CSV table of C-alpha atoms in Angstrom, one decimal:
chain,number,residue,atom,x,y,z
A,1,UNK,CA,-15.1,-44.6,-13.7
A,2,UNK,CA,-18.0,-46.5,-13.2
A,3,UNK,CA,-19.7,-45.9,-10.1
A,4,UNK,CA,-22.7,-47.1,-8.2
A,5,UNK,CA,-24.1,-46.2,-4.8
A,6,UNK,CA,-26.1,-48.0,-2.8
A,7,UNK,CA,-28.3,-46.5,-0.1
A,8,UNK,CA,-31.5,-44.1,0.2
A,9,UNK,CA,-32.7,-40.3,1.8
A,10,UNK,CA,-30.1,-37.7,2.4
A,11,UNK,CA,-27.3,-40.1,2.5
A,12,UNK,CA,-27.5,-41.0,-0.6
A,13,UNK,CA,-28.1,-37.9,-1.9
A,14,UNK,CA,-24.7,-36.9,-0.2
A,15,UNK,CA,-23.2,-39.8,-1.7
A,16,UNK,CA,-24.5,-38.9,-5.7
A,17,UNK,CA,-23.5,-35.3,-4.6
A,18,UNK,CA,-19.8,-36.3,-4.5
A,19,UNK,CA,-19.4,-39.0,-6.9
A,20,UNK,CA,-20.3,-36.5,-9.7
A,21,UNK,CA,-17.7,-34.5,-9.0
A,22,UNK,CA,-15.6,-37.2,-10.1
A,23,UNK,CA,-17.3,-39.2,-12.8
A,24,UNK,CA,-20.9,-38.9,-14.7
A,25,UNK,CA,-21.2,-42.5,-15.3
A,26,UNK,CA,-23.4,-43.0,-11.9
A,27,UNK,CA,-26.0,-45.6,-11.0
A,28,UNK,CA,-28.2,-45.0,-7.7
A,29,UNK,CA,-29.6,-48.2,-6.6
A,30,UNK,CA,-32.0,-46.9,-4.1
A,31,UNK,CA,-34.2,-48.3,-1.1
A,32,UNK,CA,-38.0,-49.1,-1.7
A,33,UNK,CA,-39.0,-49.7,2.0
A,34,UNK,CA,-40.4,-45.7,2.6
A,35,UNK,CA,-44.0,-45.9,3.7
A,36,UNK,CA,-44.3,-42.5,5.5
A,37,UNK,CA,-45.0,-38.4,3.4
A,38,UNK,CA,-45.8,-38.4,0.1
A,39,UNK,CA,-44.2,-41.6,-0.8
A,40,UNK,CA,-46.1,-44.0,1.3
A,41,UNK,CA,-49.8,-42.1,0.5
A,42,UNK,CA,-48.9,-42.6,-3.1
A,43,UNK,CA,-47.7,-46.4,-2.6
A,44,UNK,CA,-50.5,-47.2,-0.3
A,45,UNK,CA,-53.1,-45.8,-3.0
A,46,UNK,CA,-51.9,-46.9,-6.2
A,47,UNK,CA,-49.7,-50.1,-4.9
A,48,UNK,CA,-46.4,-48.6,-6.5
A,49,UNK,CA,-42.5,-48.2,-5.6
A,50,UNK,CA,-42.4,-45.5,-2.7
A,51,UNK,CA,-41.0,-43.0,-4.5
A,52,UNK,CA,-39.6,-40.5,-2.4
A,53,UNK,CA,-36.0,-41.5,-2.0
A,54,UNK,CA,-36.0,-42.1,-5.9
A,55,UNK,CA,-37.0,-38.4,-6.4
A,56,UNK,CA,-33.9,-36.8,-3.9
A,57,UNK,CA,-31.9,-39.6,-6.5
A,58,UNK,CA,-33.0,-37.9,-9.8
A,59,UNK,CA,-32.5,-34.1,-7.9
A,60,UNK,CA,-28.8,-35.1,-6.8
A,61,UNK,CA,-27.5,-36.1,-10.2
A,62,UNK,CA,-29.9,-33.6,-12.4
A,63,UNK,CA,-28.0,-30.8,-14.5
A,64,UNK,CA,-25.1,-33.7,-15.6
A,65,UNK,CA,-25.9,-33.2,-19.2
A,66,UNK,CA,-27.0,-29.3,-19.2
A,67,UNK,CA,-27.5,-27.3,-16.3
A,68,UNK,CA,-29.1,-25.1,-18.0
A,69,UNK,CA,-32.0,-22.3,-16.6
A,70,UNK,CA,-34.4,-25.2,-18.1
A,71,UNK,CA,-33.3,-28.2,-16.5
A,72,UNK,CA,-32.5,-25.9,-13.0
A,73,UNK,CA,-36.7,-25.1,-13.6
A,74,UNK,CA,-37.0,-28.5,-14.0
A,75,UNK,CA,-35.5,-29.9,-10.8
A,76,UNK,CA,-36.9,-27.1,-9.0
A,77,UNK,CA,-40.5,-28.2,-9.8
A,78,UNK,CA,-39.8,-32.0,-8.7
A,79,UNK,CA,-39.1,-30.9,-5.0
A,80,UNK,CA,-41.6,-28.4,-5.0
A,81,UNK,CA,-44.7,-29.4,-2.2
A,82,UNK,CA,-48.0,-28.3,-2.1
A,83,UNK,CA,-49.4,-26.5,0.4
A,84,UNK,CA,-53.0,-25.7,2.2
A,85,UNK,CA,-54.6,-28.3,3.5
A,86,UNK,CA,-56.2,-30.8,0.4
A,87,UNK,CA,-55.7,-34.0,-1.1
A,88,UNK,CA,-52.7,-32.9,-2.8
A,89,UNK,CA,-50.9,-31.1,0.5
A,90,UNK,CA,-47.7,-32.5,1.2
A,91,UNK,CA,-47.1,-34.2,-2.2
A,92,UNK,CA,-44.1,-33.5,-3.8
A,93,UNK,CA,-44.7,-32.6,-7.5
A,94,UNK,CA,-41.9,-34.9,-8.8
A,95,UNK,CA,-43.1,-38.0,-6.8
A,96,UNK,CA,-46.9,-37.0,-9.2
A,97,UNK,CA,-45.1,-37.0,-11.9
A,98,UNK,CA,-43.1,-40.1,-11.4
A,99,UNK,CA,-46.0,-42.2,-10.6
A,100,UNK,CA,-47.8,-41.0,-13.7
A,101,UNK,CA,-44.6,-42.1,-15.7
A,102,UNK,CA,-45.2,-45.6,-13.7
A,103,UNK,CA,-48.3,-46.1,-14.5
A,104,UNK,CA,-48.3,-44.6,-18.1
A,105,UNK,CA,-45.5,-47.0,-19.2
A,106,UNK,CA,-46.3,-49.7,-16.7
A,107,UNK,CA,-42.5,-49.8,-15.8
A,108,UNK,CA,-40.7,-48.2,-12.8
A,109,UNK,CA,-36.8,-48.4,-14.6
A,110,UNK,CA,-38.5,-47.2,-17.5
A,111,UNK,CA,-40.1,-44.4,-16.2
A,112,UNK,CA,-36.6,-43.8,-14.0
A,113,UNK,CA,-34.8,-43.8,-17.4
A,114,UNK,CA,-37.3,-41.4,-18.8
A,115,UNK,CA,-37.0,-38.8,-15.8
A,116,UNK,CA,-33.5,-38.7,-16.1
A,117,UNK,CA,-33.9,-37.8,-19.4
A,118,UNK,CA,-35.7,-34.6,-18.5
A,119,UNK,CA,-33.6,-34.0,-15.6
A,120,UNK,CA,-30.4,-34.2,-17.6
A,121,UNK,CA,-29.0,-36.8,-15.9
A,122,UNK,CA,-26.3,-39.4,-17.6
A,123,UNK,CA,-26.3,-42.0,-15.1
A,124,UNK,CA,-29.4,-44.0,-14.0
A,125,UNK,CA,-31.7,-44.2,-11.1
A,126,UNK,CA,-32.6,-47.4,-10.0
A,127,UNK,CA,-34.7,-49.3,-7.3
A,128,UNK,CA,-32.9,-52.1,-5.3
A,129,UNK,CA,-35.9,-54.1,-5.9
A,130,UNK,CA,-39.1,-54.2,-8.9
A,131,UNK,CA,-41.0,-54.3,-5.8
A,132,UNK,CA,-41.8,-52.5,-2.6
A,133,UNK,CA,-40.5,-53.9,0.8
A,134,UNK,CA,-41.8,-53.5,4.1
A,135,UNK,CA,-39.3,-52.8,7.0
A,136,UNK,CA,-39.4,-55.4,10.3
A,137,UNK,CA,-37.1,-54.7,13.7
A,138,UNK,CA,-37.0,-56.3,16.3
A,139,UNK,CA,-36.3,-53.5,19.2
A,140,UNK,CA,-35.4,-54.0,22.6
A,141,UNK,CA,-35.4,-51.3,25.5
A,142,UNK,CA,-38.9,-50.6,25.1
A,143,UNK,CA,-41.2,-50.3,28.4
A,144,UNK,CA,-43.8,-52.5,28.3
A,145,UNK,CA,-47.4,-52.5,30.1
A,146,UNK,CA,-45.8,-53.3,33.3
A,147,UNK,CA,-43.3,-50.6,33.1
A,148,UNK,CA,-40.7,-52.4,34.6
A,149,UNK,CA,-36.8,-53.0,34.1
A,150,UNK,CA,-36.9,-56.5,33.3
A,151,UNK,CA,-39.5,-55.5,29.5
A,152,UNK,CA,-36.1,-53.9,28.5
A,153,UNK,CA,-34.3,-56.9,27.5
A,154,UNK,CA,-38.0,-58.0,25.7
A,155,UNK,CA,-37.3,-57.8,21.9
A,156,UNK,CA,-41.3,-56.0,20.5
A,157,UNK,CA,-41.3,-56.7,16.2
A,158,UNK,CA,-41.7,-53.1,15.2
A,159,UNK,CA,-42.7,-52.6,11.4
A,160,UNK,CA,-42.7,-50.0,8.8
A,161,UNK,CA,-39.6,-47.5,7.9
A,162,UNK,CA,-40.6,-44.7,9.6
A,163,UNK,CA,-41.5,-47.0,13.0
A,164,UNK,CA,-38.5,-48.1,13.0
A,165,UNK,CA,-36.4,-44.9,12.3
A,166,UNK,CA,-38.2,-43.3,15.1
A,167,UNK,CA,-39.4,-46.0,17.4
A,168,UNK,CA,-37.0,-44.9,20.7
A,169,UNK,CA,-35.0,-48.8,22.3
A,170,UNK,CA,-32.7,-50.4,20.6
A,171,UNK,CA,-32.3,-52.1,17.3
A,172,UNK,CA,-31.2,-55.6,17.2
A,173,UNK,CA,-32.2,-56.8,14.0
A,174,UNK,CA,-33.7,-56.0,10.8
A,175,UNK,CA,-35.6,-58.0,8.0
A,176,UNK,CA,-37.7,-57.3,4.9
A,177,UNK,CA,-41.2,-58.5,4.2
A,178,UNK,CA,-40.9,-60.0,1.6
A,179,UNK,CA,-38.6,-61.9,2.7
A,180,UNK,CA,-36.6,-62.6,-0.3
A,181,UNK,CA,-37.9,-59.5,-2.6
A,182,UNK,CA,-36.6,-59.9,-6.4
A,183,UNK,CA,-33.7,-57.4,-6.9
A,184,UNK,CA,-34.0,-55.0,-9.9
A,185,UNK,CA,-32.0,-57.3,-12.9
A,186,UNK,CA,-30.5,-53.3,-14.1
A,187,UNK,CA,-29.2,-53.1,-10.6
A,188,UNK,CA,-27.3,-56.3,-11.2
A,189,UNK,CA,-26.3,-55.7,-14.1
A,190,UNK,CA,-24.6,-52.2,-12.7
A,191,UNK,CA,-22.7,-53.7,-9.5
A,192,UNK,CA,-21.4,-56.5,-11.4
A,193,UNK,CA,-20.3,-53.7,-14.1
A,194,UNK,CA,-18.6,-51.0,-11.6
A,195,UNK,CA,-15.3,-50.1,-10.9
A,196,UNK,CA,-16.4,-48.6,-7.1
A,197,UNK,CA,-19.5,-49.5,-5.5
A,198,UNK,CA,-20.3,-47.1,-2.4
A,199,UNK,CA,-22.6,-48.1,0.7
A,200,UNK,CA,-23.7,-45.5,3.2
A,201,UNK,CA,-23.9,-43.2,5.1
A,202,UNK,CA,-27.8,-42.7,5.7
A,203,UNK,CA,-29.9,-44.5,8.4
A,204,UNK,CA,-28.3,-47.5,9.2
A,205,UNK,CA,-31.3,-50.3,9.7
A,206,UNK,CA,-33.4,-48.8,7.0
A,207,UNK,CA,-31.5,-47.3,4.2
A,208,UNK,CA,-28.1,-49.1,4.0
A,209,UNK,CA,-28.9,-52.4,5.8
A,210,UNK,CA,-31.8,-53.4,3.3
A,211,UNK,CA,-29.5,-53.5,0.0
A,212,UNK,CA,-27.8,-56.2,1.9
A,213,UNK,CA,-31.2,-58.3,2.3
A,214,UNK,CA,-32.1,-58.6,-1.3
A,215,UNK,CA,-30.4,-61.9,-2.3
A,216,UNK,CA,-29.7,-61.4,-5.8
A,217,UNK,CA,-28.8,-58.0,-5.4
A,218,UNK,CA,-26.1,-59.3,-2.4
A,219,UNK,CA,-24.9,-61.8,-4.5
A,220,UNK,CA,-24.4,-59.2,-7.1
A,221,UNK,CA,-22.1,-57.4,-4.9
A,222,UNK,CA,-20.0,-60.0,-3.4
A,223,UNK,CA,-19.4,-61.0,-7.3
A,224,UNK,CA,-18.5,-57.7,-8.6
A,225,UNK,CA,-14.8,-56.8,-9.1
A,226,UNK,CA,-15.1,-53.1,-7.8
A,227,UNK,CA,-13.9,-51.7,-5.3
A,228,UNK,CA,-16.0,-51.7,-1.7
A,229,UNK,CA,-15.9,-48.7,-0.2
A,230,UNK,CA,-18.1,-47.9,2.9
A,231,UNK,CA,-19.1,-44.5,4.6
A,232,UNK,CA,-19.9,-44.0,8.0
A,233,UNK,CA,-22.6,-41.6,9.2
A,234,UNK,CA,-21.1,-38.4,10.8
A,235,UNK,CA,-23.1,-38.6,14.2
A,236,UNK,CA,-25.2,-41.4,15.8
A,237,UNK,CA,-28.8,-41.2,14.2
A,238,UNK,CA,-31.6,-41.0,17.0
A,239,UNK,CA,-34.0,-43.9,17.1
A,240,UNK,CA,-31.7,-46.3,14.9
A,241,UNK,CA,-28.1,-45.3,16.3
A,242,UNK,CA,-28.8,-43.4,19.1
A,243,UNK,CA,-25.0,-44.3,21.4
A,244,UNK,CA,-23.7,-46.4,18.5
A,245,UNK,CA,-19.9,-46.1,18.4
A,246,UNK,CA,-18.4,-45.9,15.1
A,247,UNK,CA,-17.5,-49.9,14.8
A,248,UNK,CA,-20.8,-50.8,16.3
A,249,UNK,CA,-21.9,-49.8,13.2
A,250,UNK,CA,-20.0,-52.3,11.3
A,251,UNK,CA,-20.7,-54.3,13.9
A,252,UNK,CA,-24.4,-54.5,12.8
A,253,UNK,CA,-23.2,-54.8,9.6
A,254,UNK,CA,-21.5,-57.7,10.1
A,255,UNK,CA,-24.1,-59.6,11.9
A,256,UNK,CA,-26.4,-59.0,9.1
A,257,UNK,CA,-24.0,-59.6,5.9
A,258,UNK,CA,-21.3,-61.8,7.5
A,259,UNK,CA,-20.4,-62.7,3.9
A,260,UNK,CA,-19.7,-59.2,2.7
A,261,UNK,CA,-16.1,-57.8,2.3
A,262,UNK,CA,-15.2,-54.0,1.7
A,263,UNK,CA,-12.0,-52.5,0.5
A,264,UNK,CA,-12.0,-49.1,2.2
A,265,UNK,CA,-13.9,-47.5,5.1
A,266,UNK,CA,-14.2,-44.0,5.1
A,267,UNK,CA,-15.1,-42.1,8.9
A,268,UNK,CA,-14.3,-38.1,9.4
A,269,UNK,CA,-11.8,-37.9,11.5
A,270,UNK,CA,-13.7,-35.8,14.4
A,271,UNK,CA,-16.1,-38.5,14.6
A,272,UNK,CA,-14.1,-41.3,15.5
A,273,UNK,CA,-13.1,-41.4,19.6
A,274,UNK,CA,-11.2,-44.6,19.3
A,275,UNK,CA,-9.0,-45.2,15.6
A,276,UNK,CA,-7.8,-48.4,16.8
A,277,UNK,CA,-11.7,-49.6,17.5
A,278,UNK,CA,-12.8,-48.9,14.2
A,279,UNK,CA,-9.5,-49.9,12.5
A,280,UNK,CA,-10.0,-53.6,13.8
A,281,UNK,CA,-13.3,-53.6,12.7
A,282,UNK,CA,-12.7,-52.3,9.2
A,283,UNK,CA,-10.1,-55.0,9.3
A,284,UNK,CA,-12.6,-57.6,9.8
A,285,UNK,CA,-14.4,-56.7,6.4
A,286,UNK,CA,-10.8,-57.1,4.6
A,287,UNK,CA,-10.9,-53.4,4.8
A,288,UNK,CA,-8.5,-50.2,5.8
A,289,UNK,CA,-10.0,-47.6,7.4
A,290,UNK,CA,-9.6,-43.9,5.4
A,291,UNK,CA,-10.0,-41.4,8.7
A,292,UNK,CA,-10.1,-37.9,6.8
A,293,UNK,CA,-12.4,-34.5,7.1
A,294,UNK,CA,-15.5,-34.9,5.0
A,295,UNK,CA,-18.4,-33.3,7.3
A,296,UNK,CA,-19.7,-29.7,7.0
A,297,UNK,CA,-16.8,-27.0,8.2
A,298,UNK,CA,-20.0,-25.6,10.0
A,299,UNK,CA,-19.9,-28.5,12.0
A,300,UNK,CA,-23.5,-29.9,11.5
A,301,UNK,CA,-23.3,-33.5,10.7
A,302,UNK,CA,-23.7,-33.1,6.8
A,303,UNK,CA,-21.1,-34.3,4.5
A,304,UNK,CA,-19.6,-31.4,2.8
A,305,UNK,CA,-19.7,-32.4,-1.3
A,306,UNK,CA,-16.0,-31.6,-2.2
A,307,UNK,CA,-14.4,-33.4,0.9
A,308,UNK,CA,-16.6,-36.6,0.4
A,309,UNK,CA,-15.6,-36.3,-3.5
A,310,UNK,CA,-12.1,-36.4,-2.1
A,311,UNK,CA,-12.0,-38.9,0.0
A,312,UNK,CA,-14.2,-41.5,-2.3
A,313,UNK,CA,-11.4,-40.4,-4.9
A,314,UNK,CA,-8.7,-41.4,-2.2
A,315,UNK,CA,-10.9,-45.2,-1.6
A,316,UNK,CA,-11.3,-45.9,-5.1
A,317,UNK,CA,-7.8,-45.9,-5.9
A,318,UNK,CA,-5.6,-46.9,-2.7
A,319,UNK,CA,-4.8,-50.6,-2.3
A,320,UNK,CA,-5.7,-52.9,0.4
A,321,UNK,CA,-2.6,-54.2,2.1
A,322,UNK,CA,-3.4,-57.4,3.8
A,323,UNK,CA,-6.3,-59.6,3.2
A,324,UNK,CA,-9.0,-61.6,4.9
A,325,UNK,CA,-8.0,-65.1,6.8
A,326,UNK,CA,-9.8,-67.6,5.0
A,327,UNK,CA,-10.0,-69.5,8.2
A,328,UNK,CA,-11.9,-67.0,9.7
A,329,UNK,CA,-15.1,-69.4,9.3
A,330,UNK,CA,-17.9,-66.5,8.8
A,331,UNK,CA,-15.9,-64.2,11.6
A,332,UNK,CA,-14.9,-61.4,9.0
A,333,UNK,CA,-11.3,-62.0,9.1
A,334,UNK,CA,-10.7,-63.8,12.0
A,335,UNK,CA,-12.6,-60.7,13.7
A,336,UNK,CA,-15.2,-62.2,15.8
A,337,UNK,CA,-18.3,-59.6,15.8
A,338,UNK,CA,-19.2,-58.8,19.8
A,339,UNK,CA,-22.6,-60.6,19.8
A,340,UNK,CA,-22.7,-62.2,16.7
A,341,UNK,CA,-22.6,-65.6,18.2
A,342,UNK,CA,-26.1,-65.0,19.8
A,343,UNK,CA,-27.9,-63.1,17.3
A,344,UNK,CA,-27.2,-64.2,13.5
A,345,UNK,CA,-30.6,-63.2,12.0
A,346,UNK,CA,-29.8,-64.6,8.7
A,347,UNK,CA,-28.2,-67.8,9.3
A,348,UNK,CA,-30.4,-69.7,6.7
A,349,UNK,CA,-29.7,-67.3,4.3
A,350,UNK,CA,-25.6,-67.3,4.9
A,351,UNK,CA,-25.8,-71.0,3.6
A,352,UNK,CA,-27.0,-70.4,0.4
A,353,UNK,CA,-25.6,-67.0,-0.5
A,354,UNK,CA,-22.2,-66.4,-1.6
């Protein structure tokens, strides 16, 4: 089985986690909007790929040829920090070494394909785009000068990952600067290729929702064949999610992709209030909705590896029963997204996509 996952951070690390439990032929296509830690010192000084979220990529699927005491050594040294208080504090060794690979070979997939290499991994790591994106928001519920009620309902452009993953209001929108980055032509290649292509979890606005802004890389996966399989975060994420419902989630998702259609949507059963919310909008993507456990049994909102491998097992091979109205005119499935008519923040870019 081919698979490829789209996403970035500790989701997508959960994500690689499971899938290789079931297959070894695995392509990360990763976010390249970081610009906080390690990854955005080394960006902003040597004008690279943040490569943070690339790094968790490689330590996720390391070990898939030999995991061996040397390759173990190996993956261990890559998320090893410094300490003290110098230049080098807070730089993870594997995000050095990656950036030397960049610049020695003057190619980010080829030094990817050359870390995996000495990480034993089979699969590939790849970055959404050949270039590095900036993060924009526009975030409502923020108290402005005045402090008053009414600057709650005033949308303030936030930019940068780590502003908007933290800024406290509420997200209505996200975009990237550039505005049409060029997608990574490997990436392509790999959702076009893939038998199950997997979105989520992670943060919602700044790890998942991007894959969906790179044109060619969008167009990519509304051509592939695979199957569309979507996982929901296990709790709301504060700053980006904080009081999102499960189908406000897809939600968000729709008003930013109203093109996209998914085959399965998988939710953990204990976080899920209301079935029969998330079910219509799951239905709205084409989709049906695969309610299962898959978080930690410790109850912490970490996806346990072996459920998740499960469950993705379960998604890649049940069939969707009914399928998308064709009428539905941009309403994903006759589904009409709660707010979607006011706030469309792509609407150009809906014309021209698939």
């Amino acid at each position: 089985m081919k698979a490829v996952a789209l996403g970035g951070g500790h989701g997508l690390h959960a994500t690689l986690s499971a899938l290789r439990r079931l297959t070894d032929d695995i392509t990360a296509v990763v976010v390249v909007a970081d610009d906080g830690g390690s990854s955005g010192r080394i960006r902003r000084e040597l004008d690279i790929l943040p490569l943070g979220d690339l790094r968790m990529a490689l330590g996720a699927l390391s070990g898939q040829v030999d995991p061996g005491p040397e390759t173990t050594l190996w993956q261990r040294v890559f998320e090893h920090r410094y300490g003290g208080h110098g230049a080098l504090a807070g730089h993870a060794v594997g995000n050095l070494v990656l950036a030397g690979l960049v610049e020695v070979l003057d190619d980010p997939v080829a030094a990817l394909d050359q870390a995996c290499r000495l990480l034993g991994v089979t699969g590939r790591v790849l970055p959404m785009s050949t270039q590095p994106v900036d993060i924009e928001a526009d975030v409502t519920g923020i108290r402005g000068p005045s402090g008053g009620d009414q600057d709650r309902d005033v949308a303030h452009r936030i930019r940068g990952q780590v502003a908007v993953a933290t800024t406290p209001g509420r997200v209505q929108s996200v975009r990237l600067d550039p505005r049409r980055p060029k997608a990574c032509p490997e990436a392509c290649e790999a959702l076009r290729a893939a038998d199950v292509i997997t979105l989520g979890p992670g943060s919602w606005f700044s790890s998942v929702l991007p894959h969906l802004l790179v044109p060619e890389l969008f167009m990519a996966l509304c051509e592939s064949e695979a199957r569309k399989v979507l996982v929901l975060n296990l709790a709301p994420q504060p700053g980006e999610t904080a009081g999102f419902s499960p189908e406000q989630h897809l939600e968000v998702l729709a008003a930013h992709a109203p093109r996209l259609r998914l085959d399965v949507v998988v939710a953990d059963t204990d976080a899920v209030p209301e079935p029969d919310l998330l079910r219509r909008g799951a239905e709205a993507f084409g989709a049906d909705t695969l309610l299962t456990t898959v978080g930690a049994a410790d109850g912490s909102p970490q996806h346990d590896p072996d459920a998740l491998a499960s469950a993705l097992a379960d998604a890649a091979h049940h069939r969707v029963d009914s399928t998308p109205d064709p009428a539905a005119n941009g309403n994903h499935g006759g589904v009409t997204v709660p707010g979607a008519e006011h706030s469309r923040p792509h609407q150009e870019e809906d014309r021209r996509w698939p």
